[in-house]
PDB file of C-alpha atoms in Angstrom:
ATOM      1  CA  MET A   7     -30.990  32.688  19.119  1.00  0.00           C
ATOM      2  CA  SER A   8     -33.235  29.907  17.782  1.00  0.00           C
ATOM      3  CA  ILE A   9     -34.591  32.252  15.115  1.00  0.00           C
ATOM      4  CA  HIS A  10     -31.054  33.163  14.062  1.00  0.00           C
ATOM      5  CA  LEU A  11     -30.065  29.485  13.832  1.00  0.00           C
ATOM      6  CA  SER A  12     -33.140  28.638  11.808  1.00  0.00           C
ATOM      7  CA  ARG A  13     -32.223  31.328   9.299  1.00  0.00           C
ATOM      8  CA  ILE A  14     -28.723  29.908   8.997  1.00  0.00           C
ATOM      9  CA  CYS A  15     -30.122  26.426   8.397  1.00  0.00           C
ATOM     10  CA  LEU A  16     -32.511  27.791   5.772  1.00  0.00           C
ATOM     11  CA  HIS A  17     -29.673  29.575   3.993  1.00  0.00           C
ATOM     12  CA  ALA A  18     -27.540  26.410   4.069  1.00  0.00           C
ATOM     13  CA  SER A  19     -30.434  24.444   2.627  1.00  0.00           C
ATOM     14  CA  LYS A  20     -30.733  26.931  -0.226  1.00  0.00           C
ATOM     15  CA  LEU A  21     -27.025  26.648  -0.985  1.00  0.00           C
ATOM     16  CA  SER A  22     -27.289  22.867  -1.186  1.00  0.00           C
ATOM     17  CA  THR A  23     -30.205  23.252  -3.578  1.00  0.00           C
ATOM     18  CA  PHE A  24     -28.065  25.615  -5.687  1.00  0.00           C
ATOM     19  CA  PHE A  25     -25.397  22.988  -6.316  1.00  0.00           C
ATOM     20  CA  PHE A  26     -28.066  20.546  -7.493  1.00  0.00           C
ATOM     21  CA  LEU A  27     -29.641  23.146  -9.771  1.00  0.00           C
ATOM     22  CA  LEU A  28     -26.263  24.137 -11.201  1.00  0.00           C
ATOM     23  CA  LEU A  29     -25.880  20.639 -12.587  1.00  0.00           C
ATOM     24  CA  MET A  30     -29.024  21.374 -14.587  1.00  0.00           C
ATOM     25  CA  LEU A  31     -28.207  24.944 -15.579  1.00  0.00           C
ATOM     26  CA  VAL A  32     -24.564  24.787 -16.603  1.00  0.00           C
ATOM     27  CA  PRO A  33     -22.516  22.271 -18.611  1.00  0.00           C
ATOM     28  CA  PRO A  34     -19.632  20.919 -16.456  1.00  0.00           C
ATOM     29  CA  ALA A  35     -16.921  22.893 -18.264  1.00  0.00           C
ATOM     30  CA  HIS A  36     -18.632  26.180 -17.362  1.00  0.00           C
ATOM     31  CA  ALA A  37     -19.894  25.342 -13.897  1.00  0.00           C
ATOM     32  CA  GLU A  38     -16.880  26.882 -12.142  1.00  0.00           C
ATOM     33  CA  ASP A  39     -17.583  30.289 -13.686  1.00  0.00           C
ATOM     34  CA  ALA A  40     -21.260  30.126 -12.838  1.00  0.00           C
ATOM     35  CA  VAL A  41     -20.662  29.299  -9.171  1.00  0.00           C
ATOM     36  CA  TYR A  42     -17.845  31.772  -8.691  1.00  0.00           C
ATOM     37  CA  TRP A  43     -19.885  33.472  -5.987  1.00  0.00           C
ATOM     38  CA  ASN A  44     -20.107  30.214  -4.019  1.00  0.00           C
ATOM     39  CA  ASN A  45     -16.679  28.683  -4.602  1.00  0.00           C
ATOM     40  CA  LYS A  46     -14.963  31.835  -3.368  1.00  0.00           C
ATOM     41  CA  GLY A  47     -17.422  32.323  -0.565  1.00  0.00           C
ATOM     42  CA  SER A  48     -15.185  31.835   2.457  1.00  0.00           C
ATOM     43  CA  GLY A  49     -11.613  32.172   3.542  1.00  0.00           C
ATOM     44  CA  SER A  50     -10.375  33.569   0.247  1.00  0.00           C
ATOM     45  CA  SER A  51      -8.537  36.853  -0.106  1.00  0.00           C
ATOM     46  CA  SER A  52      -7.624  36.483  -3.771  1.00  0.00           C
ATOM     47  CA  PRO A  53      -8.764  39.281  -6.080  1.00  0.00           C
ATOM     48  CA  LEU A  54     -10.951  38.496  -9.061  1.00  0.00           C
ATOM     49  CA  PRO A  55      -9.037  37.419 -12.169  1.00  0.00           C
ATOM     50  CA  GLN A  56      -9.793  40.655 -13.992  1.00  0.00           C
ATOM     51  CA  PRO A  57      -7.233  41.296 -16.771  1.00  0.00           C
ATOM     52  CA  ALA A  58      -5.313  44.499 -16.141  1.00  0.00           C
ATOM     53  CA  SER A  59      -5.676  45.329 -19.818  1.00  0.00           C
ATOM     54  CA  GLN A  60      -9.354  46.001 -19.163  1.00  0.00           C
ATOM     55  CA  LEU A  61      -8.575  48.451 -16.375  1.00  0.00           C
ATOM     56  CA  LYS A  62      -7.775  51.750 -17.977  1.00  0.00           C
ATOM     57  CA  PRO A  63      -7.548  55.209 -16.432  1.00  0.00           C
ATOM     58  CA  PRO A  64      -9.962  57.816 -17.777  1.00  0.00           C
ATOM     59  CA  SER A  65      -8.740  60.309 -20.303  1.00  0.00           C
ATOM     60  CA  PRO A  66      -7.929  63.845 -19.132  1.00  0.00           C
ATOM     61  CA  GLU A  67     -11.075  65.073 -20.897  1.00  0.00           C
ATOM     62  CA  ARG A  68     -13.183  62.976 -18.491  1.00  0.00           C
ATOM     63  CA  SER A  69     -11.353  63.989 -15.367  1.00  0.00           C
ATOM     64  CA  GLY A  70     -13.842  66.617 -14.375  1.00  0.00           C
ATOM     65  CA  HIS A  71     -11.122  69.301 -14.145  1.00  0.00           C
ATOM     66  CA  PRO A  72     -10.249  71.899 -16.801  1.00  0.00           C
ATOM     67  CA  SER A  73      -7.219  70.971 -18.898  1.00  0.00           C
ATOM     68  CA  SER A  74      -6.137  74.565 -19.179  1.00  0.00           C
ATOM     69  CA  GLY A  75      -6.739  77.894 -17.529  1.00  0.00           C
ATOM     70  CA  GLY A  76      -7.075  76.372 -14.043  1.00  0.00           C
ATOM     71  CA  SER A  77      -4.767  76.457 -11.090  1.00  0.00           C
ATOM     72  CA  GLU A  78      -1.736  74.194 -10.866  1.00  0.00           C
ATOM     73  CA  SER A  79      -3.389  72.377  -7.968  1.00  0.00           C
ATOM     74  CA  ALA A  80      -6.545  71.650  -9.961  1.00  0.00           C
ATOM     75  CA  GLU A  81      -4.506  70.373 -12.894  1.00  0.00           C
ATOM     76  CA  SER A  82      -2.344  68.089 -10.760  1.00  0.00           C
ATOM     77  CA  HIS A  83      -5.216  66.233  -9.077  1.00  0.00           C
ATOM     78  CA  PRO A  84      -6.456  64.146 -12.040  1.00  0.00           C
ATOM     79  CA  THR A  85      -2.866  63.433 -13.097  1.00  0.00           C
ATOM     80  CA  LEU A  86      -1.998  62.210  -9.607  1.00  0.00           C
ATOM     81  CA  ALA A  87      -5.161  60.122  -9.455  1.00  0.00           C
ATOM     82  CA  ARG A  88      -4.338  58.474 -12.795  1.00  0.00           C
ATOM     83  CA  TYR A  89      -0.814  57.740 -11.569  1.00  0.00           C
ATOM     84  CA  LEU A  90      -2.160  56.136  -8.384  1.00  0.00           C
ATOM     85  CA  PHE A  91      -4.644  54.087 -10.405  1.00  0.00           C
ATOM     86  CA  GLN A  92      -1.871  52.814 -12.663  1.00  0.00           C
ATOM     87  CA  GLN A  93       0.221  51.935  -9.621  1.00  0.00           C
ATOM     88  CA  ALA A  94      -2.704  50.049  -8.138  1.00  0.00           C
ATOM     89  CA  VAL A  95      -3.060  47.996 -11.319  1.00  0.00           C
ATOM     90  CA  LYS A  96       0.671  47.209 -11.344  1.00  0.00           C
ATOM     91  CA  ASP A  97       0.611  46.157  -7.688  1.00  0.00           C
ATOM     92  CA  TRP A  98      -2.410  43.999  -8.307  1.00  0.00           C
ATOM     93  CA  GLU A  99      -0.684  42.335 -11.272  1.00  0.00           C
ATOM     94  CA  LYS A 100       2.294  41.599  -9.029  1.00  0.00           C
ATOM     95  CA  TYR A 101      -0.007  40.128  -6.416  1.00  0.00           C
ATOM     96  CA  LEU A 102      -1.615  37.840  -8.976  1.00  0.00           C
ATOM     97  CA  GLN A 103       1.825  36.661 -10.043  1.00  0.00           C
ATOM     98  CA  THR A 104       3.370  36.218  -6.579  1.00  0.00           C
ATOM     99  CA  LYS A 105       0.386  35.861  -4.190  1.00  0.00           C
ATOM    100  CA  ARG A 106       2.291  38.097  -1.764  1.00  0.00           C
ATOM    101  CA  SER A 107      -0.141  40.080   0.382  1.00  0.00           C
ATOM    102  CA  PRO A 108       1.976  43.301   0.548  1.00  0.00           C
ATOM    103  CA  PHE A 109       1.279  43.840  -3.160  1.00  0.00           C
ATOM    104  CA  PHE A 110      -2.455  43.482  -2.549  1.00  0.00           C
ATOM    105  CA  GLN A 111      -2.285  45.941   0.358  1.00  0.00           C
ATOM    106  CA  ARG A 112      -0.369  48.447  -1.754  1.00  0.00           C
ATOM    107  CA  ALA A 113      -2.870  48.083  -4.591  1.00  0.00           C
ATOM    108  CA  LEU A 114      -5.733  48.770  -2.201  1.00  0.00           C
ATOM    109  CA  PHE A 115      -3.936  51.778  -0.698  1.00  0.00           C
ATOM    110  CA  HIS A 116      -3.207  53.268  -4.133  1.00  0.00           C
ATOM    111  CA  ILE A 117      -6.724  52.843  -5.478  1.00  0.00           C
ATOM    112  CA  GLN A 118      -8.308  54.225  -2.311  1.00  0.00           C
ATOM    113  CA  SER A 119      -6.071  57.268  -2.678  1.00  0.00           C
ATOM    114  CA  ALA A 120      -7.082  57.667  -6.333  1.00  0.00           C
ATOM    115  CA  VAL A 121     -10.772  57.513  -5.387  1.00  0.00           C
ATOM    116  CA  ALA A 122     -10.250  60.111  -2.675  1.00  0.00           C
ATOM    117  CA  ILE A 123      -8.654  62.505  -5.177  1.00  0.00           C
ATOM    118  CA  SER A 124     -11.038  61.910  -8.121  1.00  0.00           C
ATOM    119  CA  PRO A 125     -14.244  60.442  -6.706  1.00  0.00           C
ATOM    120  CA  GLN A 126     -16.135  60.971  -9.965  1.00  0.00           C
ATOM    121  CA  GLU A 127     -14.231  58.288 -11.913  1.00  0.00           C
ATOM    122  CA  ALA A 128     -16.176  55.053 -12.372  1.00  0.00           C
ATOM    123  CA  GLU A 129     -13.082  52.985 -13.219  1.00  0.00           C
ATOM    124  CA  TYR A 130     -11.442  53.902  -9.914  1.00  0.00           C
ATOM    125  CA  TRP A 131     -14.543  52.869  -7.985  1.00  0.00           C
ATOM    126  CA  PHE A 132     -14.687  49.643  -9.995  1.00  0.00           C
ATOM    127  CA  LEU A 133     -11.127  48.611  -9.150  1.00  0.00           C
ATOM    128  CA  GLN A 134     -11.652  49.520  -5.496  1.00  0.00           C
ATOM    129  CA  GLY A 135     -14.861  47.506  -5.442  1.00  0.00           C
ATOM    130  CA  MET A 136     -13.178  44.570  -7.131  1.00  0.00           C
ATOM    131  CA  LEU A 137     -10.366  44.456  -4.570  1.00  0.00           C
ATOM    132  CA  LEU A 138     -12.594  44.936  -1.532  1.00  0.00           C
ATOM    133  CA  SER A 139     -15.209  42.422  -2.652  1.00  0.00           C
ATOM    134  CA  SER A 140     -12.479  39.796  -3.074  1.00  0.00           C
ATOM    135  CA  MET A 141     -11.860  39.859   0.700  1.00  0.00           C
ATOM    136  CA  LYS A 142     -14.458  37.180   1.403  1.00  0.00           C
ATOM    137  CA  SER A 143     -13.504  36.635   5.037  1.00  0.00           C
ATOM    138  CA  ASP A 144     -14.028  40.324   5.902  1.00  0.00           C
ATOM    139  CA  PRO A 145     -17.759  41.242   5.970  1.00  0.00           C
ATOM    140  CA  GLU A 146     -17.025  44.955   6.330  1.00  0.00           C
ATOM    141  CA  ALA A 147     -14.757  44.905   3.274  1.00  0.00           C
ATOM    142  CA  MET A 148     -17.452  43.082   1.324  1.00  0.00           C
ATOM    143  CA  ILE A 149     -19.988  45.756   2.204  1.00  0.00           C
ATOM    144  CA  ARG A 150     -17.571  48.515   1.216  1.00  0.00           C
ATOM    145  CA  GLY A 151     -16.829  46.650  -1.999  1.00  0.00           C
ATOM    146  CA  THR A 152     -20.532  46.504  -2.813  1.00  0.00           C
ATOM    147  CA  ASP A 153     -20.875  50.224  -2.133  1.00  0.00           C
ATOM    148  CA  SER A 154     -17.895  50.949  -4.401  1.00  0.00           C
ATOM    149  CA  LEU A 155     -19.397  48.921  -7.249  1.00  0.00           C
ATOM    150  CA  ILE A 156     -22.703  50.745  -6.832  1.00  0.00           C
ATOM    151  CA  ARG A 157     -20.851  54.051  -7.139  1.00  0.00           C
ATOM    152  CA  ALA A 158     -19.090  52.798 -10.284  1.00  0.00           C
ATOM    153  CA  VAL A 159     -22.451  52.007 -11.864  1.00  0.00           C
ATOM    154  CA  GLU A 160     -23.887  55.342 -10.728  1.00  0.00           C
ATOM    155  CA  PHE A 161     -21.073  57.253 -12.421  1.00  0.00           C
ATOM    156  CA  ASN A 162     -21.148  55.035 -15.518  1.00  0.00           C
ATOM    157  CA  PRO A 163     -24.453  53.164 -16.026  1.00  0.00           C
ATOM    158  CA  GLY A 164     -22.909  51.448 -19.047  1.00  0.00           C
ATOM    159  CA  HIS A 165     -20.076  49.855 -17.057  1.00  0.00           C
ATOM    160  CA  GLY A 166     -20.937  46.217 -17.758  1.00  0.00           C
ATOM    161  CA  ARG A 167     -18.047  44.723 -15.782  1.00  0.00           C
ATOM    162  CA  ALA A 168     -19.057  46.679 -12.679  1.00  0.00           C
ATOM    163  CA  GLN A 169     -22.684  45.622 -13.060  1.00  0.00           C
ATOM    164  CA  LEU A 170     -21.771  41.951 -13.459  1.00  0.00           C
ATOM    165  CA  LEU A 171     -19.432  41.985 -10.462  1.00  0.00           C
ATOM    166  CA  LEU A 172     -22.038  43.879  -8.437  1.00  0.00           C
ATOM    167  CA  ALA A 173     -24.602  41.191  -9.223  1.00  0.00           C
ATOM    168  CA  GLN A 174     -22.159  38.427  -8.230  1.00  0.00           C
ATOM    169  CA  THR A 175     -21.236  40.211  -5.007  1.00  0.00           C
ATOM    170  CA  LEU A 176     -24.862  40.792  -4.045  1.00  0.00           C
ATOM    171  CA  GLN A 177     -25.544  37.118  -4.716  1.00  0.00           C
ATOM    172  CA  GLU A 178     -22.625  36.126  -2.491  1.00  0.00           C
ATOM    173  CA  GLN A 179     -24.117  38.184   0.320  1.00  0.00           C
ATOM    174  CA  GLY A 180     -27.511  36.558  -0.043  1.00  0.00           C
ATOM    175  CA  SER A 181     -29.201  39.607  -1.590  1.00  0.00           C
ATOM    176  CA  PHE A 182     -30.783  37.452  -4.279  1.00  0.00           C
ATOM    177  CA  PHE A 183     -33.529  39.838  -5.355  1.00  0.00           C
ATOM    178  CA  ALA A 184     -31.100  42.752  -5.812  1.00  0.00           C
ATOM    179  CA  ALA A 185     -28.668  40.478  -7.640  1.00  0.00           C
ATOM    180  CA  ALA A 186     -31.433  39.277  -9.950  1.00  0.00           C
ATOM    181  CA  GLN A 187     -32.263  42.867 -10.835  1.00  0.00           C
ATOM    182  CA  GLN A 188     -28.650  43.466 -11.909  1.00  0.00           C
ATOM    183  CA  TYR A 189     -28.482  40.265 -13.954  1.00  0.00           C
ATOM    184  CA  ARG A 190     -31.763  41.093 -15.672  1.00  0.00           C
ATOM    185  CA  PHE A 191     -30.595  44.589 -16.510  1.00  0.00           C
ATOM    186  CA  LEU A 192     -27.455  43.154 -18.142  1.00  0.00           C
ATOM    187  CA  LEU A 193     -29.456  40.650 -20.201  1.00  0.00           C
ATOM    188  CA  GLU A 194     -31.986  43.257 -21.320  1.00  0.00           C
ATOM    189  CA  ARG A 195     -29.309  45.728 -22.371  1.00  0.00           C
ATOM    190  CA  ASP A 196     -26.512  43.679 -23.927  1.00  0.00           C
ATOM    191  CA  PRO A 197     -26.973  40.630 -26.226  1.00  0.00           C
ATOM    192  CA  ASN A 198     -23.371  39.595 -25.471  1.00  0.00           C
ATOM    193  CA  MET A 199     -24.408  38.966 -21.875  1.00  0.00           C
ATOM    194  CA  VAL A 200     -26.858  36.227 -22.878  1.00  0.00           C
ATOM    195  CA  THR A 201     -24.523  33.451 -21.770  1.00  0.00           C
ATOM    196  CA  GLY A 202     -24.527  30.866 -19.006  1.00  0.00           C
ATOM    197  CA  LEU A 203     -22.365  33.171 -16.886  1.00  0.00           C
ATOM    198  CA  VAL A 204     -25.390  35.467 -16.489  1.00  0.00           C
ATOM    199  CA  THR A 205     -28.464  33.359 -17.242  1.00  0.00           C
ATOM    200  CA  ALA A 206     -27.570  30.533 -14.817  1.00  0.00           C
ATOM    201  CA  PRO A 207     -27.030  32.706 -11.716  1.00  0.00           C
ATOM    202  CA  LEU A 208     -30.127  34.737 -12.592  1.00  0.00           C
ATOM    203  CA  ALA A 209     -32.219  31.562 -12.599  1.00  0.00           C
ATOM    204  CA  LEU A 210     -30.737  30.597  -9.240  1.00  0.00           C
ATOM    205  CA  CYS A 211     -31.465  34.030  -7.791  1.00  0.00           C
ATOM    206  CA  GLN A 212     -35.073  33.868  -9.002  1.00  0.00           C
ATOM    207  CA  ILE A 213     -35.506  30.545  -7.201  1.00  0.00           C
ATOM    208  CA  ALA A 214     -33.677  31.665  -4.048  1.00  0.00           C
ATOM    209  CA  SER A 215     -35.717  34.857  -3.773  1.00  0.00           C
ATOM    210  CA  GLY A 216     -38.983  32.950  -4.169  1.00  0.00           C
ATOM    211  CA  ARG A 217     -39.727  34.535  -7.540  1.00  0.00           C
ATOM    212  CA  THR A 218     -39.692  31.489  -9.789  1.00  0.00           C
ATOM    213  CA  LYS A 219     -42.881  32.483 -11.597  1.00  0.00           C
ATOM    214  CA  GLU A 220     -41.431  35.904 -12.379  1.00  0.00           C
ATOM    215  CA  GLY A 221     -38.262  34.169 -13.595  1.00  0.00           C
ATOM    216  CA  VAL A 222     -40.252  31.925 -15.944  1.00  0.00           C
ATOM    217  CA  GLU A 223     -41.965  34.959 -17.445  1.00  0.00           C
ATOM    218  CA  PHE A 224     -38.653  36.784 -17.896  1.00  0.00           C
ATOM    219  CA  PHE A 225     -36.936  33.812 -19.560  1.00  0.00           C
ATOM    220  CA  HIS A 226     -39.937  33.221 -21.818  1.00  0.00           C
ATOM    221  CA  ARG A 227     -39.419  36.748 -23.146  1.00  0.00           C
ATOM    222  CA  LEU A 228     -35.657  36.225 -23.366  1.00  0.00           C
ATOM    223  CA  VAL A 229     -36.072  33.027 -25.395  1.00  0.00           C
ATOM    224  CA  GLU A 230     -38.482  34.818 -27.727  1.00  0.00           C
ATOM    225  CA  ARG A 231     -35.918  37.556 -28.187  1.00  0.00           C
ATOM    226  CA  TYR A 232     -32.936  35.190 -28.548  1.00  0.00           C
ATOM    227  CA  PRO A 233     -34.413  31.904 -29.832  1.00  0.00           C
ATOM    228  CA  ALA A 234     -30.955  30.503 -30.644  1.00  0.00           C
ATOM    229  CA  SER A 235     -29.641  30.943 -27.093  1.00  0.00           C
ATOM    230  CA  ALA A 236     -29.090  27.541 -25.504  1.00  0.00           C
ATOM    231  CA  SER A 237     -28.284  29.052 -22.103  1.00  0.00           C
ATOM    232  CA  ALA A 238     -31.533  31.051 -21.989  1.00  0.00           C
ATOM    233  CA  ARG A 239     -33.567  28.021 -23.048  1.00  0.00           C
ATOM    234  CA  THR A 240     -31.856  25.763 -20.484  1.00  0.00           C
ATOM    235  CA  SER A 241     -32.480  28.267 -17.684  1.00  0.00           C
ATOM    236  CA  LEU A 242     -36.135  28.522 -18.702  1.00  0.00           C
ATOM    237  CA  ALA A 243     -36.457  24.734 -18.668  1.00  0.00           C
ATOM    238  CA  VAL A 244     -34.935  24.479 -15.181  1.00  0.00           C
ATOM    239  CA  LEU A 245     -37.271  27.167 -13.850  1.00  0.00           C
ATOM    240  CA  LEU A 246     -40.241  25.376 -15.387  1.00  0.00           C
ATOM    241  CA  LYS A 247     -39.107  22.096 -13.836  1.00  0.00           C
ATOM    242  CA  ASN A 248     -38.708  23.825 -10.470  1.00  0.00           C
ATOM    243  CA  SER A 249     -42.287  25.115 -10.876  1.00  0.00           C
ATOM    244  CA  GLN A 250     -43.589  21.533 -11.244  1.00  0.00           C
ATOM    245  CA  ARG A 251     -44.178  22.083 -14.972  1.00  0.00           C
ATOM    246  CA  ALA A 252     -42.116  19.101 -16.109  1.00  0.00           C
ATOM    247  CA  GLU A 253     -43.827  18.575 -19.468  1.00  0.00           C
ATOM    248  CA  GLU A 254     -43.189  22.184 -20.520  1.00  0.00           C
ATOM    249  CA  ALA A 255     -39.592  21.910 -19.315  1.00  0.00           C
ATOM    250  CA  ILE A 256     -39.054  18.782 -21.419  1.00  0.00           C
ATOM    251  CA  ARG A 257     -40.576  20.422 -24.506  1.00  0.00           C
ATOM    252  CA  THR A 258     -38.347  23.454 -24.031  1.00  0.00           C
ATOM    253  CA  LEU A 259     -35.171  21.357 -23.875  1.00  0.00           C
ATOM    254  CA  SER A 260     -36.333  19.071 -26.685  1.00  0.00           C
ATOM    255  CA  LEU A 261     -36.405  22.037 -29.060  1.00  0.00           C
ATOM    256  CA  LEU A 262     -32.834  22.897 -28.057  1.00  0.00           C
ATOM    257  CA  VAL A 263     -31.672  19.369 -28.917  1.00  0.00           C
ATOM    258  CA  GLU A 264     -33.752  19.000 -32.081  1.00  0.00           C
ATOM    259  CA  LYS A 265     -32.580  22.339 -33.498  1.00  0.00           C
ATOM    260  CA  ARG A 266     -29.003  21.761 -32.310  1.00  0.00           C
ATOM    261  CA  LEU A 267     -28.816  25.130 -30.594  1.00  0.00           C
ATOM    262  CA  GLY A 268     -25.672  26.267 -28.832  1.00  0.00           C
ATOM    263  CA  THR A 269     -22.380  24.442 -28.594  1.00  0.00           C
ATOM    264  CA  LYS A 270     -21.933  20.677 -28.757  1.00  0.00           C
ATOM    265  CA  ARG A 271     -21.370  20.622 -24.999  1.00  0.00           C
ATOM    266  CA  GLU A 272     -24.589  22.569 -24.377  1.00  0.00           C
ATOM    267  CA  GLN A 273     -26.504  20.159 -26.593  1.00  0.00           C
ATOM    268  CA  GLU A 274     -25.039  17.146 -24.780  1.00  0.00           C
ATOM    269  CA  HIS A 275     -25.884  18.720 -21.430  1.00  0.00           C
ATOM    270  CA  ALA A 276     -29.471  19.333 -22.541  1.00  0.00           C
ATOM    271  CA  GLY A 277     -29.693  15.738 -23.742  1.00  0.00           C
ATOM    272  CA  GLU A 278     -28.538  14.437 -20.356  1.00  0.00           C
ATOM    273  CA  LEU A 279     -31.154  16.567 -18.589  1.00  0.00           C
ATOM    274  CA  LEU A 280     -33.864  15.296 -20.925  1.00  0.00           C
ATOM    275  CA  ARG A 281     -32.992  11.673 -20.252  1.00  0.00           C
ATOM    276  CA  SER A 282     -32.958  12.315 -16.524  1.00  0.00           C
ATOM    277  CA  TRP A 283     -36.298  14.145 -16.502  1.00  0.00           C
ATOM    278  CA  ARG A 284     -38.000  11.569 -18.706  1.00  0.00           C
ATOM    279  CA  LYS A 285     -36.749   8.807 -16.440  1.00  0.00           C
ATOM    280  CA  GLU A 286     -38.243  10.650 -13.461  1.00  0.00           C
ATOM    281  CA  GLY A 287     -41.571  10.814 -15.269  1.00  0.00           C
ATOM    282  CA  ARG A 288     -41.634   7.054 -15.828  1.00  0.00           C
ATOM    283  CA  SER A 289     -40.717   6.177 -12.238  1.00  0.00           C
TER     284      SER A 289
END
């Protein structure tokens, strides 16, 4: 029992450290997005705010069944699955508008049915994973949601939304190393992912998993690849500071300010960090 309690205390300590580090990593206007995994961590049953317009059923050509020459039963399965998927999206939209749980339950029932009929469709697994992983107070649902997101990525390795949500869900569950791997894969593959929404939680996961040195090396390479990225440079600076390399951290942020990289808010945030770190050095 004492061992179990000590682990809980250690985890709570890490979460407190996260909030402090987030003030360094993310400008205030973007902090809510970056800590989504923590803000929604308990007692919430609200689905993720994923626009329904981004949830689209696969075309008949991708259904895995012949479009002609097959039996009537074989032809009806993908059509039925697409119909159930569309119903799930509609129910989910209604839930977002009304917050009435029956709509959420219907959405989950419809998407689970679609997955059962056409288990090879990544988009079906993604929606199922999104709904299940939103049930924060149900550990079993969270695990099933993670499994569903993994299946979505297995069927479509290029499914960026599934990979990002998988990383966030793993981070919520305390699987920081696995989450970091997903974040890193996204950053290595897609330049559009080099934003604070991905770089900030990756830096946190590197620290939480005890791999700060590895994180510094990764962000050094990322900054070399995207020298104009303010979010990558800020994350590198925070990791350096966390590694007791304050002078390097200050030089890294100074370049961001001097070259006016990123948005005005990112520049102001970097300037505030610089003033704070320099003050620490003089005290």
